[in-house]
mmCIF file of C-alpha atoms in Angstrom:
data_model
loop_
_atom_site.group_PDB
_atom_site.id
_atom_site.type_symbol
_atom_site.label_atom_id
_atom_site.label_comp_id
_atom_site.label_asym_id
_atom_site.label_seq_id
_atom_site.Cartn_x
_atom_site.Cartn_y
_atom_site.Cartn_z
ATOM 1 C CA UNK A 1446 2.699 17.083 10.592
ATOM 2 C CA UNK A 1447 2.574 13.259 10.203
ATOM 3 C CA UNK A 1448 2.850 11.739 6.745
ATOM 4 C CA UNK A 1449 -0.290 9.668 7.631
ATOM 5 C CA UNK A 1450 -2.171 8.078 10.708
ATOM 6 C CA UNK A 1451 -3.077 4.358 11.278
ATOM 7 C CA UNK A 1452 -6.670 3.866 12.583
ATOM 8 C CA UNK A 1453 -7.458 0.401 13.737
ATOM 9 C CA UNK A 1454 -11.137 -0.743 13.036
ATOM 10 C CA UNK A 1455 -11.226 -4.375 13.764
ATOM 11 C CA UNK A 1456 -9.073 -7.208 14.220
ATOM 12 C CA UNK A 1457 -9.337 -10.864 15.249
ATOM 13 C CA UNK A 1458 -5.877 -10.556 16.378
ATOM 14 C CA UNK A 1459 -4.951 -13.984 14.421
ATOM 15 C CA UNK A 1460 -6.117 -13.759 10.802
ATOM 16 C CA UNK A 1461 -6.786 -10.327 9.850
ATOM 17 C CA UNK A 1462 -6.373 -6.198 10.687
ATOM 18 C CA UNK A 1463 -8.600 -3.968 9.175
ATOM 19 C CA UNK A 1464 -6.986 -0.286 9.158
ATOM 20 C CA UNK A 1465 -8.200 3.023 8.095
ATOM 21 C CA UNK A 1466 -4.872 4.760 6.846
ATOM 22 C CA UNK A 1467 -5.225 8.788 6.144
ATOM 23 C CA UNK A 1468 -2.470 10.240 4.272
ATOM 24 C CA UNK A 1469 -2.025 13.964 4.364
ATOM 25 C CA UNK A 1470 -1.937 16.037 1.197
ATOM 26 C CA UNK A 1471 1.354 15.377 -0.429
ATOM 27 C CA UNK A 1472 2.841 13.000 2.258
ATOM 28 C CA UNK A 1473 3.793 9.314 1.524
ATOM 29 C CA UNK A 1474 4.710 6.236 3.391
ATOM 30 C CA UNK A 1475 8.277 4.818 2.910
ATOM 31 C CA UNK A 1476 9.060 1.831 0.609
ATOM 32 C CA UNK A 1477 7.792 -1.294 2.193
ATOM 33 C CA UNK A 1478 6.794 -4.954 1.535
ATOM 34 C CA UNK A 1479 3.411 -6.610 2.702
ATOM 35 C CA UNK A 1480 3.054 -10.197 4.564
ATOM 36 C CA UNK A 1481 2.508 -13.203 2.666
ATOM 37 C CA UNK A 1482 -1.115 -12.995 2.596
ATOM 38 C CA UNK A 1483 -1.194 -9.566 1.043
ATOM 39 C CA UNK A 1484 -2.901 -6.295 1.557
ATOM 40 C CA UNK A 1485 -6.334 -4.605 0.288
ATOM 41 C CA UNK A 1486 -6.646 -1.112 -0.375
ATOM 42 C CA UNK A 1487 -9.717 1.080 -1.314
ATOM 43 C CA UNK A 1488 -9.261 5.020 -2.150
ATOM 44 C CA UNK A 1489 -12.276 6.579 -0.270
ATOM 45 C CA UNK A 1490 -11.361 10.014 -1.220
ATOM 46 C CA UNK A 1491 -8.923 11.846 -3.135
ATOM 47 C CA UNK A 1492 -6.014 9.732 -5.036
ATOM 48 C CA UNK A 1493 -3.141 7.465 -4.035
ATOM 49 C CA UNK A 1494 -0.090 6.803 -6.322
ATOM 50 C CA UNK A 1495 1.446 3.409 -5.788
ATOM 51 C CA UNK A 1496 4.939 2.989 -7.153
ATOM 52 C CA UNK A 1497 6.013 -0.691 -7.327
ATOM 53 C CA UNK A 1498 9.592 -1.640 -7.090
ATOM 54 C CA UNK A 1499 11.889 -4.810 -7.805
ATOM 55 C CA UNK A 1500 15.310 -5.510 -6.846
ATOM 56 C CA UNK A 1501 17.818 -5.653 -9.367
ATOM 57 C CA UNK A 1502 19.976 -8.327 -8.865
ATOM 58 C CA UNK A 1503 22.762 -7.450 -10.929
ATOM 59 C CA UNK A 1504 22.936 -3.736 -9.807
ATOM 60 C CA UNK A 1505 21.571 -4.568 -6.116
ATOM 61 C CA UNK A 1506 19.200 -1.286 -6.792
ATOM 62 C CA UNK A 1507 15.567 -0.825 -6.845
ATOM 63 C CA UNK A 1508 13.940 -0.658 -10.636
ATOM 64 C CA UNK A 1509 10.627 0.914 -10.615
ATOM 65 C CA UNK A 1510 8.163 -1.784 -12.095
ATOM 66 C CA UNK A 1511 4.936 0.467 -12.187
ATOM 67 C CA UNK A 1512 3.641 3.648 -11.105
ATOM 68 C CA UNK A 1513 0.111 4.250 -11.048
ATOM 69 C CA UNK A 1514 -2.446 7.024 -10.012
ATOM 70 C CA UNK A 1515 -5.886 5.815 -8.147
ATOM 71 C CA UNK A 1516 -8.598 7.767 -7.515
ATOM 72 C CA UNK A 1517 -12.248 7.849 -7.021
ATOM 73 C CA UNK A 1518 -13.670 4.545 -5.067
ATOM 74 C CA UNK A 1519 -10.723 2.335 -6.668
ATOM 75 C CA UNK A 1520 -9.759 -0.620 -5.559
ATOM 76 C CA UNK A 1521 -6.512 -2.473 -5.786
ATOM 77 C CA UNK A 1522 -4.814 -5.640 -4.434
ATOM 78 C CA UNK A 1523 -0.828 -5.201 -3.051
ATOM 79 C CA UNK A 1524 1.054 -7.924 -3.272
ATOM 80 C CA UNK A 1525 1.708 -10.725 -3.478
ATOM 81 C CA UNK A 1526 0.253 -12.134 -6.745
ATOM 82 C CA UNK A 1527 -0.522 -15.709 -6.915
#
């Protein structure tokens, strides 16, 4: 079983892409970054856990900076923060 599916809803092939991502229960996506223009997310059903990390330059490890669960019709903006 796949962790999640990516479904293309719309794009102009230049400035935006709208995707519907569906995670199977208990599954996750790997640690990743988002493009410079960021990412918006809406929870339509169920819940999602978002864990943010920062590189510790002294140890070269990833440190958790936040760990939140969103449910219901939650909205969140994923990096970057301006």
